[in-house]
Coordinates of C-alpha atoms and ligand atoms in Angstrom, one line a residue:
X1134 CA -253.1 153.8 37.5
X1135 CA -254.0 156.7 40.4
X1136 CA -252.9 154.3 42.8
X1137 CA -249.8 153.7 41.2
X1138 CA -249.1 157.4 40.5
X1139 CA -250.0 158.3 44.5
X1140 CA -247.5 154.8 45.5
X1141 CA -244.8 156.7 43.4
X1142 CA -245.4 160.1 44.9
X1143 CA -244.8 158.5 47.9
X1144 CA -241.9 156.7 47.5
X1145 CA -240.6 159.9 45.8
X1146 CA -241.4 161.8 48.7
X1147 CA -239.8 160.0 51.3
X1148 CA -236.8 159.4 49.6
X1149 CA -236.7 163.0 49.7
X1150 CA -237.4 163.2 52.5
X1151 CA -234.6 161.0 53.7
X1152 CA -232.6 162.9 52.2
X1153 CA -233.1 166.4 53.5
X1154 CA -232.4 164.7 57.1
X1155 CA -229.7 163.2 56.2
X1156 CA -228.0 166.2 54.8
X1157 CA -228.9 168.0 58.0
X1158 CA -226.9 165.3 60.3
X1159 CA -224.3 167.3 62.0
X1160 CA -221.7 165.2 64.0
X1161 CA -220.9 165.2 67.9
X1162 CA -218.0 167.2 68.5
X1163 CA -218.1 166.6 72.2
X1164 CA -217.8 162.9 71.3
X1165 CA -214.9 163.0 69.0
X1166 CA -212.7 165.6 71.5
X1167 CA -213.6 162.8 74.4
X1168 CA -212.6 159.7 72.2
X1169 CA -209.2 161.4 70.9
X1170 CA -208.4 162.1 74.7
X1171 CA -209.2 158.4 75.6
X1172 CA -207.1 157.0 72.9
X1173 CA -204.3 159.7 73.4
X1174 CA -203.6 157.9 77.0
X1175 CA -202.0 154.8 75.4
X1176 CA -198.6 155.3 74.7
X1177 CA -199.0 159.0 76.5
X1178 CA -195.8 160.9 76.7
X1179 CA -195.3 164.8 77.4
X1180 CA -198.1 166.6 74.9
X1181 CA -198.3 163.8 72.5
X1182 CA -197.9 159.6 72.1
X1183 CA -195.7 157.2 71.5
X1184 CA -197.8 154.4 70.1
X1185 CA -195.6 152.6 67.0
X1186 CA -197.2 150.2 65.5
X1187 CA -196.8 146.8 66.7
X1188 CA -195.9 148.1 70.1
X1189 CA -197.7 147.2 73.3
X1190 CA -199.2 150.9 73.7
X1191 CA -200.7 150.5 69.8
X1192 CA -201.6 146.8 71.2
X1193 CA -204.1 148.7 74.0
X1194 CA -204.9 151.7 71.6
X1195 CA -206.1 148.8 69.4
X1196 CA -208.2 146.9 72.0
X1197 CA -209.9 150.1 73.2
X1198 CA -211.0 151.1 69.7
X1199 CA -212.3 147.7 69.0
X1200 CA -214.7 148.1 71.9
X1201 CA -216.0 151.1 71.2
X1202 CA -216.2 149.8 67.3
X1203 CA -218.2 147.1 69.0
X1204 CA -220.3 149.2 70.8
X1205 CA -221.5 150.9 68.0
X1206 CA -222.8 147.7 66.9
X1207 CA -219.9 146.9 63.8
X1208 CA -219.4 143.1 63.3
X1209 CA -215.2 143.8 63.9
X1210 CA -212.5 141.3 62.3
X1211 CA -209.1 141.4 62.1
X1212 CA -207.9 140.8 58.7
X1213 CA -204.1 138.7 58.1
X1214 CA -202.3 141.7 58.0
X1215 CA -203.4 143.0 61.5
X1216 CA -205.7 145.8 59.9
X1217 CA -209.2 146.2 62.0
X1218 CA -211.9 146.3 60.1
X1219 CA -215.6 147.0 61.2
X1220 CA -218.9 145.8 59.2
X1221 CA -222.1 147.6 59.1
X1222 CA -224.8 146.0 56.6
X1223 CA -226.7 147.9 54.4
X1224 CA -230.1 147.1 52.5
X1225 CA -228.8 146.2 49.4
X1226 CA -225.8 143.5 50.2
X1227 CA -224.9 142.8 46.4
X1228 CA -223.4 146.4 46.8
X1229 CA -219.7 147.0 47.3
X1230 CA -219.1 148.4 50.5
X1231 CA -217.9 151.9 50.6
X1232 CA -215.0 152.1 53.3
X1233 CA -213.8 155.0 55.5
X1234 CA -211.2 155.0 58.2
X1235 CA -207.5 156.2 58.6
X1236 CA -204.6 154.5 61.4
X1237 CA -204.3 154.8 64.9
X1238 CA -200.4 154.0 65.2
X1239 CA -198.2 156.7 65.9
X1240 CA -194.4 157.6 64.6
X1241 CA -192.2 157.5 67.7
X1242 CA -193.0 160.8 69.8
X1243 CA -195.5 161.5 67.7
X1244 CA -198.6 163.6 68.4
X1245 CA -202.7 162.8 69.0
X1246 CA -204.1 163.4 65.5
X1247 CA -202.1 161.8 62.9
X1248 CA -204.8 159.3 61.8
X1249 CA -206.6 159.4 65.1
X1250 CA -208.9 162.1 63.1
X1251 CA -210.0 159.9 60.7
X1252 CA -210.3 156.9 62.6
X1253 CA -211.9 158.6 65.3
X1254 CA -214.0 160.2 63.0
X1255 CA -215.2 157.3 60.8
X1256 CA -216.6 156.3 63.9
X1257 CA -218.4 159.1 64.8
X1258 CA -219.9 158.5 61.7
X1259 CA -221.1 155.0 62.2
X1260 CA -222.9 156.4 65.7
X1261 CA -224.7 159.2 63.8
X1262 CA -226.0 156.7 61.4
X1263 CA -227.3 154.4 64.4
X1264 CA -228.4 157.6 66.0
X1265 CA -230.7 158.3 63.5
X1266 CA -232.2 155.0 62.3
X1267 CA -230.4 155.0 59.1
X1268 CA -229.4 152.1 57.0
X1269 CA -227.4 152.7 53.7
X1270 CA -227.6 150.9 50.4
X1271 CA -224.0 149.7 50.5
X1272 CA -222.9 147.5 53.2
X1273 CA -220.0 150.0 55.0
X1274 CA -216.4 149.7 56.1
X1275 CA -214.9 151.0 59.0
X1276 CA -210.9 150.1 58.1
X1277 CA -208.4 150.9 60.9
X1278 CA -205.3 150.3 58.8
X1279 CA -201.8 148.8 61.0
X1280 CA -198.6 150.2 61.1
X1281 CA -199.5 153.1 58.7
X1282 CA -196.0 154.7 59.7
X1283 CA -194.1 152.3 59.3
X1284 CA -194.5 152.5 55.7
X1285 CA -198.4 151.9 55.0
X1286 CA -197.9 148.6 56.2
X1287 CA -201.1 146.8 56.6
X1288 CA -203.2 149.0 53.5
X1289 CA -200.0 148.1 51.3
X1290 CA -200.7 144.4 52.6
X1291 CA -204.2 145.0 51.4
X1292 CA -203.2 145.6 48.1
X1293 CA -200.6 142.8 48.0
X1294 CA -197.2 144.9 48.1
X1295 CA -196.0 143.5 50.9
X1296 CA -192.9 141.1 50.4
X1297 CA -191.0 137.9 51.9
X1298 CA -188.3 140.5 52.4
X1299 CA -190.4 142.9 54.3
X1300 CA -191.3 140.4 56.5
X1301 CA -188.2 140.0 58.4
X1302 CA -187.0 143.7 58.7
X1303 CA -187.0 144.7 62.1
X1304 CA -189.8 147.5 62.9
X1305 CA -189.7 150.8 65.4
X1306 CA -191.2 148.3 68.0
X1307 CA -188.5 146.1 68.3
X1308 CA -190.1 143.3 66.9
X1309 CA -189.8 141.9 62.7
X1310 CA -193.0 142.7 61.1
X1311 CA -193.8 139.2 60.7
X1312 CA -193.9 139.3 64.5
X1313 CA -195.1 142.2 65.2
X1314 CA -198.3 141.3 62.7
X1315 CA -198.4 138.0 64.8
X1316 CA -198.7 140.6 67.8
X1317 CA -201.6 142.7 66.7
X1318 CA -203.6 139.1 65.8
X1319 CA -202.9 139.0 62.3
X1320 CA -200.7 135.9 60.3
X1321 CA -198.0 136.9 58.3
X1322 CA -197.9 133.6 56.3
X1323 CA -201.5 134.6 55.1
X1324 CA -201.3 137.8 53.5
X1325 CA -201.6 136.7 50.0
X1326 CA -205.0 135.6 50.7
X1327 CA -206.2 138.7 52.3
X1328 CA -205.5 141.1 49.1
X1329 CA -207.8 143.0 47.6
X1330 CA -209.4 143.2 43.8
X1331 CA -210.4 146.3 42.2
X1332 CA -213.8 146.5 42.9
X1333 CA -213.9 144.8 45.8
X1334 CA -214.6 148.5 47.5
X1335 CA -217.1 150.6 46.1
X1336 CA -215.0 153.9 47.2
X1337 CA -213.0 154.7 50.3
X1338 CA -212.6 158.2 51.7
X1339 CA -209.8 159.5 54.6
X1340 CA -210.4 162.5 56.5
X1341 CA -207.3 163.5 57.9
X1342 CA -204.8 166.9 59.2
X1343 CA -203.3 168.3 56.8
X1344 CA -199.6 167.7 58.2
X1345 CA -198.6 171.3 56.5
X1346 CA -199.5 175.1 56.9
X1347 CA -201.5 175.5 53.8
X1348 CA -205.1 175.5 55.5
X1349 CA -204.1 177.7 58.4
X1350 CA -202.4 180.4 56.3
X1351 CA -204.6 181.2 53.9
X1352 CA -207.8 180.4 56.9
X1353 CA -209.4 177.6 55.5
X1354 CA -211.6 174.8 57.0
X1355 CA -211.8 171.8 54.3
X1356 CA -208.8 170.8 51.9
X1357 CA -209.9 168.5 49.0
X1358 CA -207.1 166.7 48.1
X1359 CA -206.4 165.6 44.6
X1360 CA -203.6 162.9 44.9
X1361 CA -200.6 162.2 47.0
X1362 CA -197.0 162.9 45.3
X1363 CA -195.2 160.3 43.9
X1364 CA -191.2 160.3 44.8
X1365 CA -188.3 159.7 43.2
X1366 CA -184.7 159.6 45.0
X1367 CA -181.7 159.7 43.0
X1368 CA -178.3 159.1 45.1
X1369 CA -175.9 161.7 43.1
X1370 CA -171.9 160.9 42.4
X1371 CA -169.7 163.6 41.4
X1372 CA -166.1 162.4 41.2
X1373 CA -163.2 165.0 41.1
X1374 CA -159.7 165.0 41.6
X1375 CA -158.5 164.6 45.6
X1376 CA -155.6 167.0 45.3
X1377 CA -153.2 169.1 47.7
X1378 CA -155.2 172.3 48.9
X1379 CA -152.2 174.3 48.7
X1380 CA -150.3 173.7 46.3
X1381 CA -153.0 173.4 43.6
X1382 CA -153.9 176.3 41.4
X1383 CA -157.5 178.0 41.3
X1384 CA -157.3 177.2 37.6
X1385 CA -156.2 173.7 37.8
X1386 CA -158.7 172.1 39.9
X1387 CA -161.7 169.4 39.6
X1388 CA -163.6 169.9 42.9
X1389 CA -166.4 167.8 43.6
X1390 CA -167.2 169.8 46.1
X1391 CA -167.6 172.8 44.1
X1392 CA -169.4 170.7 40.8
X1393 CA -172.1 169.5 43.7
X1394 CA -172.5 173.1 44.8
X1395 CA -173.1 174.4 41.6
X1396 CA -175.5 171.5 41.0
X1397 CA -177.5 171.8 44.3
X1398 CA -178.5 175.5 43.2
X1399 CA -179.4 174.0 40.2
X1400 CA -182.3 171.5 41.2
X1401 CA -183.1 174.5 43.3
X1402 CA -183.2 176.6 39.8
X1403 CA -185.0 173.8 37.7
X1404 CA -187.8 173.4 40.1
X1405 CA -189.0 176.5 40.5
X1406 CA -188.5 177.9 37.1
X1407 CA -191.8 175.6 36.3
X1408 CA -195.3 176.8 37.6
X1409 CA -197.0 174.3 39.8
X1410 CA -196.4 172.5 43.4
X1411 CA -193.7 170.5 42.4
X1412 CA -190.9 170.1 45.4
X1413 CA -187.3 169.2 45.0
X1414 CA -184.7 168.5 47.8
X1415 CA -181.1 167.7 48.0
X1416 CA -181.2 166.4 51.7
X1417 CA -177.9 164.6 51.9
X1418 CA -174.1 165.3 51.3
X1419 CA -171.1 163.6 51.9
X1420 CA -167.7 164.5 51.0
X1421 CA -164.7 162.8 50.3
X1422 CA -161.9 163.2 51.6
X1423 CA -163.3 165.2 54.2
X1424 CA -160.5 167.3 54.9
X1425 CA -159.5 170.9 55.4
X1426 CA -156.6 170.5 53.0
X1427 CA -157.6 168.5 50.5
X1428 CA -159.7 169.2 47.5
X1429 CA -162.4 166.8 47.6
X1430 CA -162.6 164.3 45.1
X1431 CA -165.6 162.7 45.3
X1432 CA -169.2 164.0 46.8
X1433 CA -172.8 162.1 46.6
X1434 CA -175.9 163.7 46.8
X1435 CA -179.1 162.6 48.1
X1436 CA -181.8 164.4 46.1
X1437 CA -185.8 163.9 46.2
X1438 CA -188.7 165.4 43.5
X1439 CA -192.5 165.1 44.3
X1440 CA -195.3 165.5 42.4
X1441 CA -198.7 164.5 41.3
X1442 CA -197.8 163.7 37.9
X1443 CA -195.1 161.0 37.2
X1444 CA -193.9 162.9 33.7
X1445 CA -193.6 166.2 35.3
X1446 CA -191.2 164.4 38.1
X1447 CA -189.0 163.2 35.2
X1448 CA -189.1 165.6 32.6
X1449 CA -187.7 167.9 35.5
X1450 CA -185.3 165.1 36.5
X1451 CA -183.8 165.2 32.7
X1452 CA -183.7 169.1 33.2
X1453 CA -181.8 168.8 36.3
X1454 CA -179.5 165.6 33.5
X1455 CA -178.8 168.4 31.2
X1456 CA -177.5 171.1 33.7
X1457 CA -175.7 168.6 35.7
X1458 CA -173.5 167.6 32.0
X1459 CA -172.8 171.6 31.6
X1460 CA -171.6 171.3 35.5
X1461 CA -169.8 168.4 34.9
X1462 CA -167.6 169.9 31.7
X1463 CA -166.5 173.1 33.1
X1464 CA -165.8 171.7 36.0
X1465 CA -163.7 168.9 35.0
X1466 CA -165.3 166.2 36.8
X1467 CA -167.9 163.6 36.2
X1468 CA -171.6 163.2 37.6
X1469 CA -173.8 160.5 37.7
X1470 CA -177.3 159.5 38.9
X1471 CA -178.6 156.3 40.9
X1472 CA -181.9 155.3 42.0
X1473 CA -181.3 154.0 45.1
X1474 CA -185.1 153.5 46.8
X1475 CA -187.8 152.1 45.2
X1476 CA -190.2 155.3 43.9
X1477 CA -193.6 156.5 45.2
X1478 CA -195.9 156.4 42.1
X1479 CA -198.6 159.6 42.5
X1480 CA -201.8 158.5 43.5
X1481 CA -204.9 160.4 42.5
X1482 CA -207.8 160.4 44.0
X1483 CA -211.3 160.5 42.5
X1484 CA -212.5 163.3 40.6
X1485 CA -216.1 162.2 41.0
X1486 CA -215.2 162.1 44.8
X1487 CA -213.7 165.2 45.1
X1488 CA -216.8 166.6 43.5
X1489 CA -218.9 165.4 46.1
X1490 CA -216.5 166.4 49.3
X1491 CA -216.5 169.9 47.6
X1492 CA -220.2 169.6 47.3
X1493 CA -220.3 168.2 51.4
X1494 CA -217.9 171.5 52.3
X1495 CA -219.9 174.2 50.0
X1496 CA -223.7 173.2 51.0
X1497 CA -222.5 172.9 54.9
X1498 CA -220.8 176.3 54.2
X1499 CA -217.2 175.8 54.6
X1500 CA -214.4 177.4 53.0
X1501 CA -212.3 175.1 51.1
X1502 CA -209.6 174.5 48.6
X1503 CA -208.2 171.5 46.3
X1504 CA -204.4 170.7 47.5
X1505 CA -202.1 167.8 46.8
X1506 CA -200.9 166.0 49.3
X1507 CA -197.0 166.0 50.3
X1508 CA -196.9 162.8 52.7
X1509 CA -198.2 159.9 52.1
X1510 CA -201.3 158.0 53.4
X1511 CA -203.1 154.5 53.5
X1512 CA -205.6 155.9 50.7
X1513 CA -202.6 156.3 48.4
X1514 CA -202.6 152.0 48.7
X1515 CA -205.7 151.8 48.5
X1516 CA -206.3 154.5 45.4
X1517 CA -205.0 150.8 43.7
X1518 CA -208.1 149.3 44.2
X1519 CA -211.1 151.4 44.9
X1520 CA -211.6 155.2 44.0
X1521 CA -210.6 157.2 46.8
X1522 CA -210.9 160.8 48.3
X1523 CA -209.4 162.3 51.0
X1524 CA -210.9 165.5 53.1
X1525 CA -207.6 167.1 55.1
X1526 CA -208.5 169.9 57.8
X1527 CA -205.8 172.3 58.8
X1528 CA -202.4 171.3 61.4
X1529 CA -202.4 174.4 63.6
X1530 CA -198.6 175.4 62.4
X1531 CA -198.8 173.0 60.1
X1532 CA -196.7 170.8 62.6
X1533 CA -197.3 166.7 62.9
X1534 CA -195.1 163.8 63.6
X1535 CA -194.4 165.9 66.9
X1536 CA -196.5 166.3 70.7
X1537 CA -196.6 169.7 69.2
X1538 CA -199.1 168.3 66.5
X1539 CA -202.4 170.1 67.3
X1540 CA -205.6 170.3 65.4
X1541 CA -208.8 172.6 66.5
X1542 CA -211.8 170.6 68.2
X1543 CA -214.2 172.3 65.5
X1544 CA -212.1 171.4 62.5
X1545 CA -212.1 167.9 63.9
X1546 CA -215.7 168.2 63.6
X1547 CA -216.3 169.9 60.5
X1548 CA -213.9 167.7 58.6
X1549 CA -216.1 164.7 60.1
X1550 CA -219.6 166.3 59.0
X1551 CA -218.1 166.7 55.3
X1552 CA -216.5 162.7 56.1
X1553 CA -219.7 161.4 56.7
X1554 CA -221.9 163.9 53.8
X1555 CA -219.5 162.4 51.4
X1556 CA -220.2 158.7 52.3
X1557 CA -223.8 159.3 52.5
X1558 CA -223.8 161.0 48.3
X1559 CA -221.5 157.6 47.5
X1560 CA -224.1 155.9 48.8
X1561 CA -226.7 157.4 47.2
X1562 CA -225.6 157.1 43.9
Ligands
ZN2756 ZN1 -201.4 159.6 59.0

């Protein structure tokens, strides 16, 4: 009985103990800065990279990562879709594995952080681990995701999204993505078997920059992000009457031009009448005839409205229905609304998750704040499958997709710390 009292005290103890070091495992800044400097010569251009997916600069980012994933002692494999994917066991393997990880493929001219951070990062935490002797429960997932701007290619392949159609498009690299998957070592004609069931992941978290200003303005260091924005385009048609700008009076018009006006400052009105972070855009005219002295007939409208939640989007949208019909009478013409592009459902991430990234952030002592997330990301694919949580850290100007993209060494670091705390409470639960 005494014995198995002291055996349990023990046990206790050390787990405990286990514990406290663990939370006390800071990550290598120095380490991070030098890898994001090594991987920012492939593609290198003037301040930033050019490494599009597919391309032969992604092809040596790629093979460079893979050593260093190697290195670090992960049993690497490239899955159908090209996607890189890095195995670490863990003591208990009828766990799930809990995966981490972001891209390392650039948009044309692009800059060194845009899913360098997280990849980087995941990493980092993977050496950390090694560094100090420590297995997890869960088997872990280092998942470098392909051709992430090119549409969340190989995460969307991961979840089965990926169509015939898709296949033959031509990509940024100059190559079909059939090809171009061929390129990075993966087989196009497999991806049905590569996709993933729910479940199949125990969680997956992304750290990554937060691609806006949010962070910087109001001087914070984590952002807890509780979904990416779903979008919905509609292509807008107002039709007139094309008539002689001279000869026509004030009162006897139907201008397009003038109904599509009227109807831009009216998204503009609908959306921010409403409290919340909901964003609408119209981003695209074109007007017909197109001439100084005629009054156009017909006009179309590109217009765009994110948010997190898929009934706010539309209830907005009918908002925008109803003004666009008052428009459309008074001025004499008629309006109509086409989906032209297939939508972005939201994805949310985690609540459970979130709770233990704000957790990681408040007992490490960072400021923080929840925030949504207006581009999208490999997690949002993968939010299908697995619970997910995503850690951003600030975009100095809130600039990316440019050489002028530029996030602080520390940040980096911080954002990693909370990256790797957050995997080790997943795994401990
Ligand atoms: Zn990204």
């Amino acid at each position: 009985m005494e014995k198995t009292l002291l055996v349990y005290l023990l046990l206790a103890s050390s787990a405990l103990l286990a514990q406290t070091q663990s939370s006390s495992l800071k990550v290598n800044q120095q380490r991070i800065d030098g890898r994001l400097l090594e991987l920012a010569k492939f593609g290198a251009q003037p301040g930033g990279a050019s490494r599009v997916g597919y391309s032969k600069a992604d092809q040596q980012g790629r093979t460079y990562f893979i050593g260093l994933m190697r290195k670090a002692g992960l049993d690497v494999s490239i899955d159908f879709a090209g996607n890189i994917i890095g195995r670490r066991k863990g003591k208990n393997p009828a766990l799930k594995p809990i995966g981490f990880g972001s891209h390392i493929d650039t948009v044309p001219n692009g800059g060194n952080y845009d899913g360098t951070v997280g990849s980087v990062s995941g990493l980092e935490l993977v050496d950390v681990l090694n560094e100090n002797n420590i297995v997890t429960e869960h088997p872990l997932e280092l998942l470098i995701f392909s051709n992430e701007e090119g549409g969340t290619i190989g995460s969307g392949a991961m979840i089965g999204k990926i169509t015939p159609a898709a296949l033959k498009a031509v990509t940024q690299s100059g190559l079909t993505m059939a090809d171009g998957i061929r390129a990075i070592g993966g087989n196009p004609d497999s991806l049905s078997k590569m996709v993933r069931k729910k479940g199949d992941l125990a969680a997956f978290v992304e750290l990554h920059i937060e691609q806006g200003g949010i962070l910087e303005k109001e001087n914070l260091q984590i952002g807890v992000v509780e979904g990416i924005v779903g979008i919905e385009d509609w292509e807008v048609t107002i039709l007139g009457t094309p008539n002689h700008a001279g000869t026509t009076p004030m009162n006897n018009r139907h201008d397009a031009m003038l109904a599509a006006a009227k109807l831009t400052i009216a998204i503009n009105e609908v959306i921010t009448s409403h409290e919340g972070r909901q964003v609408g855009t119209v981003g695209k005219i074109a007007v017909e005839p197109g001439a100084y002295n005629v009054i156009p007939g017909k006009v179309m409208l590109g217009m765009e409205i994110r948010d997190l939640s898929y009934d706010k989007i539309w209830s907005l949208f009918r908002e925008v229905e109803n003004r666009a019909k008052e428009i459309a009478r008074v001025s004499g013409t008629t309006i109509t609304f086409r989906q032209p592009l297939t939508p972005v459902t939201p994805a949310l991430t985690a609540k459970p998750i979130q709770d233990k990234i704000i957790l990681a952030a408040k007992s490490l002592g960072f400021s923080y704040r929840t925030m949504q997330s207006g581009a999208g990301h490999d997690s949002q694919e993968v939010s299908h499958i697995a619970p997910v949580g995503m850690i951003f850290i600030p975009s100095v100007g809130g600039i990316s997709h440019s050489p002028k993209e530029f996030s602080k060494g520390v940040d980096i670091a911080n954002g990693a710390t909370v990256l790797l705390q957050t995997v080790l409470a997943l795994d401990r639960e």
